[in-house]
Amino acid sequence: MWNFLKKSKGFLGINERNIKYISPFNSKRAINIADSKILTKKILKKAGLPIAETYYILHNRKELKNFSWRNLPKSFVLKPNRGLGGEGIIVLYGKRKNQECWIKADKTPLTVNDLNNHILAILDGDFSIINIPDAAIFEERIKIHPIFKPYSHKGIPDIRIIVFNNIPVMAQLRLPTPESGGTANLHRGGIGVGIDMANGITTHAVHRDRLINTIPGSKLSFRGIKIPNWRELLQLAVEVQKATGLGFVGVDIAIDREKGPLILETNARPGLSIQIANIAPLGERLKRVIGLKTKNTPHAVRISRELFGGEIEEEIEEISGKKVIGIREKIKIFGPNEKQYETIAKIDTGAYRTSLCYSVAEKLNLNKIIKKKSVRSALGNEERDIVNLKFSLDNLLIDTEAFLARRENMKHDIIIGRKDIKKYLVDAAKNVRLK
Amino acid sequence: MHWQPPSVAPILTMIYFINYLLNNGVPQETIILILMLPIIATIIAFSRQIIGIKTFGIYTPLIITFVFLAIDIRYGIIVFITVLLAGSLVRIILKRFRFLYLPRMAILVIIVALIILLMFGEAAYSQRTEFIGTSIFPILIMIILVEKFISAQIEKGARTAILLTIETLIIAIICYIVVRLEFLRSFVLAKPGWVIAGSIVANILLGKWTGLRLFEFIRFKDVIKYVELPEKK
């Protein structure tokens, strides 16, 4: 219990966030700007930072009345200026031919009349913070980057980076789910995935404040997604902080397929579940950068990556030119006639040759024995069959000769020996419990 | 005769003022309720900052507590829940017509008024005299709540609104129980200065509290277990 309390100390709670970080570092004026998408975009644009293009802004009913719908492009996003938590945002993917009718993500059509009603609701302040009258924004629709496609449901994932004292301290990838209705907001059911600050690779995932491993209802793991343009994203986040004057800010950035990173919005009161997705205490990280002086943006990003990068594997890989694998790895075995078999192999540096189970060999028609060899084992001399074997390990194809053995009662169908892992380094602590 | 020097801290002289009010016909119940306000407010602040129970601000749970005191708590809860259910139902029905915000709220209030009228009808039919005698103000307060609840539904989603409502209700019930405590009632009359000074001090401390809330401990508990303590050198 005492240990638990001690460990909890580094975690940032709402009380501490408000008293120690928001009220001293975020001025009223800066918060006001962050709460308005129009003002934020204006400031970011002036600073030369990339943002989604604004098509039109409607401030009042008169402007709505005189609005010519014909000018609207085929696809766009309609947003309230002061919307909270992704409420009131509509994404239109396409337009019916020769008709003033647009199509939503779930294929429901929206006519001019529907849009008109929605804009009236926005202008009336239905979605704004305290029901004050608001403006409606027509914006360019961001196109999803192919790397995120399998993980995201009808919407654009974004990357939230928390920046404090000009140094990025924590980041997470936010993915829309069927439940969250196309927005990536965590409290509406989006999934947050922690990101290693050093290399931009995802670590753990959180859904409704619970840690999860795979996409609900599938086997797709959230671990190991490499965020493209990682260093650029960190630099952008720092630049956004400098431009907006928010001392403690959550910067949301989306990655467009063609345009690259685009800043979506800034958040003066960033949420705290980012700590769950990263399994890391935010309070402790903030304390480490308080008062640190940085020379310029690249310097700040370098500090962030050094301070908050968890895994140094990539560096080792860069130095040695070899990939690091664990003691258990997912592999794919290729048979002759295009048959494939996926399994988990045990990496065994004590064996020279790879051994494959007869049962798998039969399944893949790998029964063409090219030679036999006698081996001396604990059980005495034994004659073993050798076949040609092709498999892929960590995206590299390995073409080798392997023993066949009776392994039906063993935990692994295949063990991989020294002969075939010369291109790798083995980390005995990695993937011990891989399933 | 008991004589106390007037130079004693002003918190002690409060008692003379209270006596003066009582002697001049201010009802004792009114004074007790006013002196309970700081205590209720402190309970609400405590449950937000230390426990993490979120309510509709401080005013709403406070006023519901008073409603419960004014009409019997059983009827209070029944009216509260009925009114909110009716409000949500009407909102869901009205949603598809895409009305503007204020007219939509107006329709809601009209229907809620109608339902309360029906509830009075039921009370008259089954001769629930305590309920029939209820004054209009607690009922009006219930209507304010419907607006708060529905606008929370629109802004923050049904899930959050329901949670907020349940938590508000729980806090109101706790405050109701506290206000009814006999020893506390005599305490606030006997030591009014202490009640006020104590509440202010408690809230100053709460206002500077930066620790994790109880609910946050629960929220982060799995993650806290994974974190390793930095080694001491």
XYZ file of C-alpha atoms in Angstrom:
668
model
C 0.000 0.000 0.000
C 2.749 2.427 0.975
C 4.651 1.478 -2.161
C 1.549 2.057 -4.243
C 1.151 5.556 -2.842
C 4.813 6.288 -3.451
C 4.578 5.087 -7.028
C 1.456 7.137 -7.633
C 3.261 10.349 -6.799
C 4.520 10.981 -10.296
C 1.057 10.756 -11.836
C -0.638 13.983 -12.733
C -4.179 14.417 -11.413
C -6.708 17.073 -12.329
C -6.033 19.060 -9.131
C -2.315 19.268 -9.764
C -2.765 19.914 -13.475
C -5.020 22.888 -12.795
C -3.068 24.432 -9.927
C 0.524 23.815 -11.010
C 0.412 23.849 -14.782
C -2.716 25.391 -16.288
C -3.238 28.404 -14.099
C 0.408 29.589 -13.893
C 1.413 28.779 -17.475
C -1.717 29.262 -19.576
C -2.929 32.855 -19.611
C -6.623 33.656 -19.990
C -5.898 35.194 -23.347
C -4.021 32.169 -24.642
C -6.766 29.805 -23.432
C -9.348 31.943 -25.188
C -7.414 31.606 -28.432
C -7.019 27.843 -27.993
C -10.777 27.454 -27.457
C -11.514 29.144 -30.774
C -10.535 27.173 -33.865
C -10.707 30.285 -36.055
C -8.317 32.302 -33.884
C -5.951 29.360 -33.452
C -5.772 28.803 -37.196
C -5.130 32.477 -37.797
C -2.186 32.486 -35.404
C -0.731 29.232 -36.718
C -1.034 30.426 -40.289
C 0.783 33.635 -39.422
C 3.580 31.565 -37.894
C 3.839 29.637 -41.154
C 2.690 26.325 -39.670
C 0.714 23.783 -41.729
C -3.044 23.719 -41.115
C -6.048 22.304 -42.918
C -7.400 24.750 -45.479
C -10.489 26.722 -44.483
C -13.073 27.047 -47.262
C -15.695 29.259 -45.644
C -16.659 30.625 -42.244
C -20.269 31.484 -41.378
C -20.630 33.846 -38.431
C -24.378 34.466 -38.334
C -27.730 33.648 -39.874
C -27.457 36.389 -42.456
C -24.267 34.923 -43.857
C -25.923 31.511 -43.897
C -28.910 32.885 -45.819
C -26.680 34.401 -48.481
C -24.410 31.372 -48.673
C -24.194 29.745 -52.079
C -24.025 26.019 -51.560
C -22.871 25.489 -55.098
C -19.381 26.704 -54.161
C -18.841 23.841 -51.754
C -16.448 21.155 -52.945
C -17.244 17.445 -53.169
C -15.839 16.630 -49.798
C -15.341 18.797 -46.740
C -15.670 18.937 -42.959
C -18.192 21.090 -41.122
C -17.154 22.143 -37.617
C -18.362 24.428 -34.849
C -15.736 27.046 -33.955
C -15.895 26.507 -30.203
C -16.954 22.866 -30.214
C -15.979 20.766 -27.240
C -14.639 17.236 -27.460
C -15.357 16.718 -31.136
C -19.096 17.419 -30.830
C -20.960 18.780 -33.818
C -18.371 17.828 -36.443
C -19.702 16.388 -39.704
C -17.447 14.853 -42.343
C -18.742 14.737 -45.910
C -16.942 12.299 -48.162
C -18.580 12.834 -51.517
C -21.291 14.555 -53.502
C -24.094 13.140 -55.626
C -23.761 14.024 -59.280
C -25.661 17.160 -60.366
C -27.367 17.329 -57.009
C -26.846 19.494 -53.932
C -26.508 16.445 -51.744
C -23.468 15.187 -49.891
C -22.634 11.777 -48.421
C -21.461 11.105 -44.857
C -18.967 8.427 -43.797
C -21.751 5.970 -42.964
C -23.229 6.576 -46.454
C -26.233 8.572 -45.242
C -26.986 11.460 -47.601
C -27.265 15.047 -46.349
C -29.198 17.627 -48.328
C -28.735 21.390 -48.255
C -31.666 21.490 -45.870
C -29.985 19.105 -43.422
C -26.743 21.058 -43.560
C -28.661 24.277 -43.074
C -30.285 22.900 -39.919
C -26.989 21.694 -38.561
C -25.365 25.064 -39.173
C -28.282 26.775 -37.438
C -27.677 24.542 -34.428
C -23.979 25.474 -34.491
C -24.730 29.201 -34.789
C -27.175 28.903 -31.928
C -24.432 27.500 -29.739
C -25.712 23.927 -29.357
C -22.176 22.554 -29.394
C -20.230 25.429 -27.885
C -18.949 25.466 -24.354
C -21.723 27.313 -22.549
C -24.264 27.580 -25.331
C -22.960 30.935 -26.480
C -23.574 31.757 -30.152
C -20.888 30.261 -32.338
C -19.534 30.256 -35.896
C -19.497 27.357 -38.364
C -16.367 26.437 -40.336
C -16.129 24.601 -43.649
C -12.756 22.963 -43.835
C -10.753 20.736 -46.117
C -11.222 17.029 -45.427
C -7.971 15.411 -44.351
C -7.218 12.125 -46.099
C -6.068 9.252 -43.962
C -2.457 8.086 -44.183
C -2.330 4.443 -45.359
C -0.333 3.376 -42.305
C -3.285 4.138 -40.012
C -5.992 2.668 -42.210
C -6.214 -0.777 -40.605
C -6.470 0.716 -37.121
C -9.005 3.429 -37.581
C -12.761 3.369 -38.060
C -14.334 5.999 -40.316
C -12.360 8.993 -39.258
C -8.944 10.531 -39.093
C -6.580 9.457 -36.331
C -4.515 12.218 -34.825
C -1.421 12.502 -32.708
C -1.664 14.353 -29.415
C 1.647 15.727 -28.179
C 1.846 17.395 -24.784
C 4.401 20.190 -24.786
C 5.601 21.971 -21.681
C 8.380 24.561 -21.434
C 8.978 24.119 -25.199
C 9.795 20.438 -24.727
C 7.492 17.626 -25.909
C 6.896 15.458 -22.833
C 4.399 12.792 -23.825
C 2.517 11.700 -26.919
C -0.258 9.405 -27.974
C -1.925 8.297 -31.167
C -5.708 8.673 -30.966
C -7.817 6.366 -33.106
C -11.513 6.742 -33.898
C -13.699 3.682 -33.223
C -17.290 2.785 -34.213
C -18.264 3.892 -30.713
C -16.602 7.307 -30.934
C -18.458 8.183 -34.132
C -15.515 9.189 -36.260
C -13.844 11.506 -33.750
C -10.654 10.542 -32.002
C -11.651 11.823 -28.567
C -10.873 9.332 -25.827
C -13.806 10.156 -23.579
C -16.149 9.425 -26.480
C -14.697 5.932 -26.895
C -11.657 6.540 -29.077
C -8.524 4.473 -28.523
C -5.330 6.098 -27.256
C -2.007 4.485 -28.094
C 1.145 5.510 -26.252
C 4.167 6.541 -28.300
C 7.837 6.182 -27.489
C 9.187 9.709 -27.686
C 12.560 8.642 -29.048
C 11.481 6.820 -32.170
C 7.758 7.416 -32.639
C 6.841 3.758 -32.255
C 3.609 2.886 -30.457
C 3.714 1.024 -27.165
C 0.462 0.358 -25.249
C -3.178 1.108 -25.985
C -5.994 2.361 -23.804
C -9.735 2.231 -24.401
C -12.149 3.705 -21.858
C -9.288 3.940 -19.341
C -8.405 0.227 -19.716
C -5.273 -1.188 -21.245
C -5.938 -3.290 -24.345
C -3.625 -5.225 -26.652
C -5.453 -5.618 -29.911
C -8.237 -3.912 -31.819
C -11.477 -5.085 -30.211
C -12.774 -8.043 -32.226
C -9.568 -8.667 -34.152
C -6.008 -9.790 -33.670
C -4.370 -6.628 -34.923
C -1.913 -5.409 -32.302
C -1.423 -1.728 -31.548
C 2.196 -2.233 -30.649
C 4.946 -1.263 -33.020
C 3.162 1.128 -35.391
C 5.814 3.538 -36.583
C 4.441 7.065 -36.820
C 5.684 8.657 -40.032
C 7.586 11.977 -39.901
C 8.091 11.609 -36.155
C 10.800 14.212 -35.721
C 8.900 16.690 -37.843
C 5.807 16.173 -35.677
C 7.747 16.890 -32.497
C 9.243 20.026 -34.002
C 5.815 21.194 -35.152
C 4.407 20.690 -31.669
C 7.166 22.846 -30.177
C 6.587 25.532 -32.816
C 2.861 25.502 -32.050
C 3.584 26.098 -28.385
C 5.829 29.025 -29.226
C 3.194 30.520 -31.546
C 0.205 30.157 -29.224
C 1.890 31.193 -25.976
C 0.305 28.309 -24.077
C 2.886 27.125 -21.557
C 1.214 23.747 -21.070
C -0.504 22.520 -24.195
C -1.796 19.438 -25.977
C -1.173 19.795 -29.707
C -3.296 17.655 -32.040
C -1.726 16.872 -35.402
C -3.174 14.747 -38.204
C -1.174 13.319 -41.068
C -2.639 13.871 -44.518
C -1.843 11.311 -47.209
C -0.630 14.008 -49.594
C 0.132 17.114 -47.548
C 1.828 15.455 -44.574
C 1.348 16.734 -41.006
C -1.441 19.287 -40.465
C -2.150 20.896 -37.113
C -5.762 20.267 -36.099
C -6.121 22.164 -32.861
C -4.513 23.085 -29.586
C -5.831 22.127 -26.203
C -5.234 24.245 -23.123
C -6.555 21.533 -20.765
C -5.180 18.260 -22.144
C -6.690 15.064 -20.718
C -4.803 12.717 -18.435
C -5.464 9.237 -19.833
C -2.378 9.745 -21.980
C -0.562 8.468 -18.854
C -2.367 5.145 -19.105
C -1.571 4.692 -22.793
C 2.096 5.364 -22.110
C 2.226 3.571 -18.737
C 4.241 6.559 -17.599
C 3.648 9.307 -15.054
C 3.190 12.710 -16.648
C 3.755 14.682 -13.446
C 7.241 13.286 -13.092
C 8.113 14.116 -16.713
C 6.830 17.668 -16.317
C 8.969 18.148 -13.219
C 12.025 17.027 -15.162
C 11.696 19.717 -17.820
C 10.583 22.576 -15.590
C 13.141 25.380 -15.900
C 15.187 23.611 -18.608
C 16.501 26.057 -21.179
C 16.540 25.093 -24.831
C 18.500 26.831 -27.571
C 16.116 26.182 -30.444
C 13.436 23.799 -31.634
C 15.732 20.971 -32.851
C 17.564 21.171 -29.525
C 14.281 20.921 -27.602
C 13.250 17.903 -29.663
C 16.617 16.253 -29.070
C 16.252 16.745 -25.314
C 12.754 15.308 -25.396
C 13.833 12.211 -27.314
C 16.758 11.608 -24.995
C 14.787 12.170 -21.802
C 11.600 10.324 -22.638
C 12.613 7.667 -25.153
C 12.028 4.272 -23.617
C 13.538 1.735 -25.931
C 17.008 2.118 -27.273
C 16.755 -0.892 -29.542
C 16.667 1.207 -32.642
C 19.946 2.855 -31.726
C 21.609 -0.516 -31.292
C 20.228 -1.520 -34.647
C 21.641 1.622 -36.171
C 25.102 1.062 -34.684
C 25.444 -2.661 -35.388
C 23.461 -2.709 -38.601
C 21.684 -5.768 -37.223
C 18.101 -6.087 -36.144
C 17.302 -7.012 -32.581
C 15.016 -10.005 -32.163
C 13.631 -11.616 -29.026
C 13.754 -15.228 -27.934
C 10.348 -15.816 -29.503
C 9.427 -14.340 -32.861
C 6.526 -14.543 -35.277
C 7.623 -16.138 -38.531
C 5.990 -17.139 -41.776
C 7.031 -20.414 -43.418
C 6.582 -20.703 -47.179
C 5.873 -24.064 -48.765
C 6.382 -24.947 -52.483
C 3.012 -24.211 -54.274
C 2.443 -20.913 -52.428
C 1.249 -22.388 -49.158
C 2.039 -20.318 -46.074
C 2.091 -21.102 -42.387
C 2.403 -18.567 -39.612
C 3.718 -19.566 -36.221
C 5.856 -18.482 -33.334
C 9.400 -19.763 -33.438
C 11.802 -20.116 -30.582
C 15.191 -18.614 -31.204
C 17.706 -21.132 -29.908
C 21.312 -20.008 -29.946
C 22.310 -23.388 -28.498
C 21.401 -25.213 -31.703
C 23.261 -24.855 -34.971
C 20.562 -25.840 -37.407
C 16.879 -24.964 -37.453
C 14.450 -27.826 -36.700
C 10.932 -28.021 -38.028
C 8.139 -30.336 -36.927
C 7.103 -33.119 -39.316
C 3.447 -32.140 -38.960
C 4.085 -28.661 -40.360
C 6.301 -30.026 -43.114
C 3.509 -32.351 -44.207
C 0.965 -29.557 -44.217
C 3.170 -27.464 -46.482
C 4.346 -30.399 -48.659
C 7.891 -29.820 -47.502
C 8.617 -33.545 -47.557
C 11.348 -33.595 -50.185
C 14.257 -34.807 -48.137
C 17.520 -33.612 -49.635
C 19.903 -35.405 -47.302
C 20.234 -37.088 -43.948
C 22.659 -36.338 -41.238
C 23.490 -38.055 -37.994
C 23.558 -35.954 -34.903
C 24.794 -36.682 -31.447
C 22.417 -35.621 -28.764
C 21.771 -36.425 -25.131
C 19.830 -39.475 -26.327
C 22.682 -40.867 -28.367
C 23.282 -40.886 -32.112
C 20.337 -40.177 -34.328
C 19.796 -39.915 -38.071
C 17.778 -36.814 -39.024
C 16.138 -35.727 -42.289
C 17.068 -32.377 -43.816
C 14.797 -30.328 -46.117
C 14.984 -26.987 -47.898
C 13.147 -24.314 -45.890
C 12.124 -20.771 -46.657
C 10.746 -18.498 -43.970
C 10.513 -14.820 -43.159
C 11.678 -13.424 -39.838
C 11.199 -9.745 -39.039
C 10.609 -8.949 -42.718
C 13.731 -10.708 -43.945
C 13.500 -13.826 -46.100
C 15.708 -16.683 -45.015
C 16.465 -19.575 -47.348
C 18.101 -22.445 -45.529
C 18.319 -26.154 -44.836
C 16.585 -27.436 -41.731
C 16.176 -30.656 -39.771
C 12.827 -32.332 -39.475
C 11.961 -33.536 -35.998
C 9.050 -34.920 -34.016
C 7.931 -31.777 -32.210
C 4.175 -32.404 -31.900
C 4.361 -32.373 -28.128
C 6.582 -29.332 -27.897
C 5.543 -25.748 -27.298
C 6.952 -24.508 -30.599
C 6.587 -26.011 -34.087
C 9.996 -24.744 -34.980
C 13.215 -23.695 -33.323
C 15.619 -21.479 -35.200
C 19.299 -22.183 -34.810
C 22.473 -20.083 -34.994
C 23.020 -20.764 -38.673
C 19.963 -18.713 -39.675
C 20.170 -15.757 -37.338
C 23.548 -14.378 -38.227
C 21.890 -11.190 -39.448
C 20.318 -10.526 -36.034
C 21.186 -9.771 -32.451
C 19.204 -11.734 -29.866
C 17.839 -9.978 -26.804
C 17.080 -12.729 -24.295
C 14.630 -10.499 -22.411
C 12.534 -9.601 -25.433
C 9.230 -11.271 -26.378
C 9.469 -13.783 -23.552
C 5.693 -13.966 -23.384
C 4.900 -13.339 -27.036
C 1.710 -15.082 -28.099
C -24.411 37.038 35.328
C -22.171 35.540 32.705
C -19.912 38.150 31.286
C -17.582 37.608 28.348
C -15.136 40.271 27.227
C -16.158 41.661 23.831
C -12.512 41.626 22.749
C -12.545 37.850 22.186
C -12.085 36.806 18.539
C -15.056 37.770 16.374
C -15.852 34.119 15.738
C -17.041 33.872 19.325
C -19.175 36.991 19.183
C -21.214 35.473 16.329
C -23.282 33.738 19.003
C -24.651 37.074 20.261
C -25.697 37.986 16.768
C -27.495 34.647 16.330
C -29.259 35.143 19.641
C -30.271 38.608 18.560
C -31.809 37.164 15.383
C -33.649 34.456 17.331
C -34.979 36.957 19.863
C -36.341 39.100 17.075
C -38.375 36.330 15.524
C -36.144 34.877 12.774
C -37.158 31.170 12.692
C -34.590 28.826 14.179
C -34.936 26.435 11.216
C -33.953 29.220 8.816
C -30.846 30.054 10.821
C -29.845 26.392 11.051
C -30.203 25.958 7.295
C -28.191 29.090 6.542
C -25.443 27.930 8.892
C -25.531 24.509 7.231
C -24.685 26.108 3.881
C -20.932 26.370 4.601
C -20.900 22.741 5.749
C -22.737 21.476 2.660
C -20.541 23.576 0.375
C -17.447 22.129 2.036
C -18.750 18.576 1.636
C -19.322 19.193 -2.065
C -15.870 20.769 -2.514
C -14.303 17.880 -0.595
C -16.025 15.229 -2.670
C -14.854 16.928 -5.862
C -11.234 17.639 -4.925
C -10.403 14.643 -2.750
C -12.778 11.931 -3.943
C -13.400 13.085 -7.508
C -17.189 13.022 -7.599
C -18.269 15.403 -10.325
C -21.499 17.298 -9.840
C -23.270 20.040 -11.767
C -21.245 22.763 -10.050
C -21.755 23.553 -6.393
C -25.132 25.228 -6.594
C -27.087 22.319 -8.032
C -26.358 19.651 -5.393
C -26.810 22.296 -2.722
C -30.220 23.320 -3.966
C -31.330 19.696 -4.392
C -30.418 19.089 -0.752
C -32.759 21.927 0.167
C -35.482 20.527 -2.068
C -35.169 17.215 -0.239
C -35.513 19.082 3.036
C -38.574 20.950 1.806
C -40.482 17.967 0.432
C -40.048 14.519 1.908
C -36.861 12.912 0.496
C -38.768 9.900 -0.855
C -40.999 12.121 -2.950
C -38.006 14.268 -3.783
C -36.111 11.381 -5.365
C -39.193 10.089 -7.162
C -39.962 13.518 -8.614
C -36.305 14.030 -9.523
C -36.027 10.756 -11.421
C -39.422 11.030 -13.124
C -38.710 14.544 -14.286
C -35.300 13.613 -15.658
C -36.571 10.499 -17.417
C -39.378 12.474 -18.989
C -36.947 15.199 -20.000
C -34.572 12.740 -21.691
C -37.400 10.971 -23.468
C -38.765 14.234 -24.815
C -35.283 15.258 -25.912
C -34.837 12.037 -27.860
C -38.222 12.508 -29.514
C -37.553 16.161 -30.324
C -34.047 15.480 -31.632
C -35.188 14.300 -35.055
C -37.150 17.492 -35.675
C -34.006 19.614 -35.348
C -35.561 22.516 -33.466
C -33.485 25.425 -32.284
C -32.129 25.325 -28.777
C -34.453 27.625 -26.812
C -37.774 26.523 -28.366
C -36.672 22.929 -27.810
C -35.981 23.656 -24.143
C -39.311 25.467 -23.896
C -41.195 22.432 -25.185
C -39.310 20.350 -22.683
C -40.254 22.597 -19.792
C -43.909 22.547 -20.871
C -43.990 18.771 -20.912
C -42.194 18.520 -17.592
C -44.738 20.930 -16.086
C -47.502 18.720 -17.422
C -45.941 15.641 -15.872
C -45.590 17.329 -12.495
C -49.232 18.295 -12.701
C -50.088 14.638 -13.365
C -48.005 13.631 -10.365
C -50.033 15.994 -8.212
C -53.126 14.362 -9.649
C -51.858 10.955 -8.627
C -51.032 12.281 -5.142
C -54.518 13.735 -4.792
C -56.074 10.472 -5.919
C -54.175 8.392 -3.377
C -54.352 11.081 -0.693
C -50.620 11.746 -0.216
C -51.127 14.868 1.818
C -47.451 15.740 2.418
C -46.851 15.844 -1.290
C -49.979 17.820 -2.114
C -48.919 20.508 0.328
C -45.590 21.084 -1.463
C -44.897 24.696 -2.351
C -44.115 25.722 -5.916
C -40.412 26.505 -5.348
C -39.029 22.992 -4.974
C -40.919 22.092 -8.133
C -39.451 25.044 -10.008
C -35.995 23.998 -8.891
C -36.607 20.559 -10.372
C -37.313 22.245 -13.688
C -34.002 24.125 -13.543
C -32.386 20.748 -13.106
C -34.008 19.385 -16.216
C -32.464 22.170 -18.247
C -29.029 21.545 -16.729
C -29.312 17.843 -17.296
C -30.487 18.107 -20.882
C -27.885 20.685 -21.856
C -25.244 18.400 -20.347
C -26.674 15.598 -22.487
C -26.388 17.715 -25.604
C -22.909 19.002 -24.828
C -21.175 16.095 -23.201
C -23.170 13.087 -24.333
C -25.737 10.951 -22.530
C -23.184 8.847 -20.665
C -21.484 11.802 -18.991
C -24.811 13.494 -18.260
C -26.212 10.406 -16.553
C -23.048 9.942 -14.518
C -23.073 13.601 -13.510
C -26.706 13.327 -12.465
C -26.219 10.193 -10.416
C -23.218 11.712 -8.665
C -25.102 14.949 -8.029
C -27.971 12.944 -6.548
C -25.653 10.923 -4.310
C -23.975 14.067 -2.984
C -27.361 15.686 -2.376
C -28.527 12.651 -0.396
C -25.327 12.644 1.665
C -25.746 16.353 2.374
C -29.383 15.760 3.298
C -28.371 13.120 5.836
C -25.698 15.424 7.275
C -28.078 18.357 7.602
C -30.545 16.167 9.482
C -27.972 15.078 12.080
C -29.306 16.262 15.436
C -25.945 16.945 17.078
C -24.779 18.987 14.087
C -27.938 21.081 14.228
C -27.336 22.012 17.833
C -23.623 22.526 17.110
C -24.190 25.105 14.358
C -26.503 27.050 16.670
C -24.086 26.891 19.592
C -20.845 27.607 17.675
C -21.818 29.480 14.503
C -18.471 31.283 14.327
C -16.524 28.053 14.387
C -18.640 26.588 11.603
C -17.899 29.507 9.316
C -14.213 29.873 10.208
C -13.682 26.107 10.019
C -15.324 25.861 6.602
C -13.194 28.687 5.248
C -9.983 27.095 6.510
C -11.014 23.699 5.118
C -11.711 25.218 1.722
C -8.429 27.127 1.654
C -6.661 23.807 2.214
C -8.809 22.078 -0.409
C -8.107 24.903 -2.848
C -4.381 24.215 -2.688
C -4.612 20.418 -2.699
C -2.595 18.923 -5.563
C -2.756 15.207 -4.754
C -4.481 12.577 -6.860
C -8.217 12.227 -6.300
C -9.534 8.906 -4.999
C -11.196 8.200 -8.367
C -7.919 8.941 -10.126
C -6.154 6.404 -7.938
C -8.708 3.877 -9.146
C -8.415 5.046 -12.734
C -4.633 4.787 -12.772
C -4.274 1.822 -10.425
C -3.220 -0.733 -13.052
C -0.736 1.645 -14.548
C 0.705 2.708 -11.203
C 1.554 -0.938 -10.530
C 3.694 -1.083 -13.681
C 5.735 1.980 -12.833
C 9.114 1.347 -11.291
C 10.376 3.530 -8.500
C 13.580 5.383 -9.250
C 16.422 3.785 -7.324
C 17.846 5.757 -4.460
C 21.529 6.506 -4.479
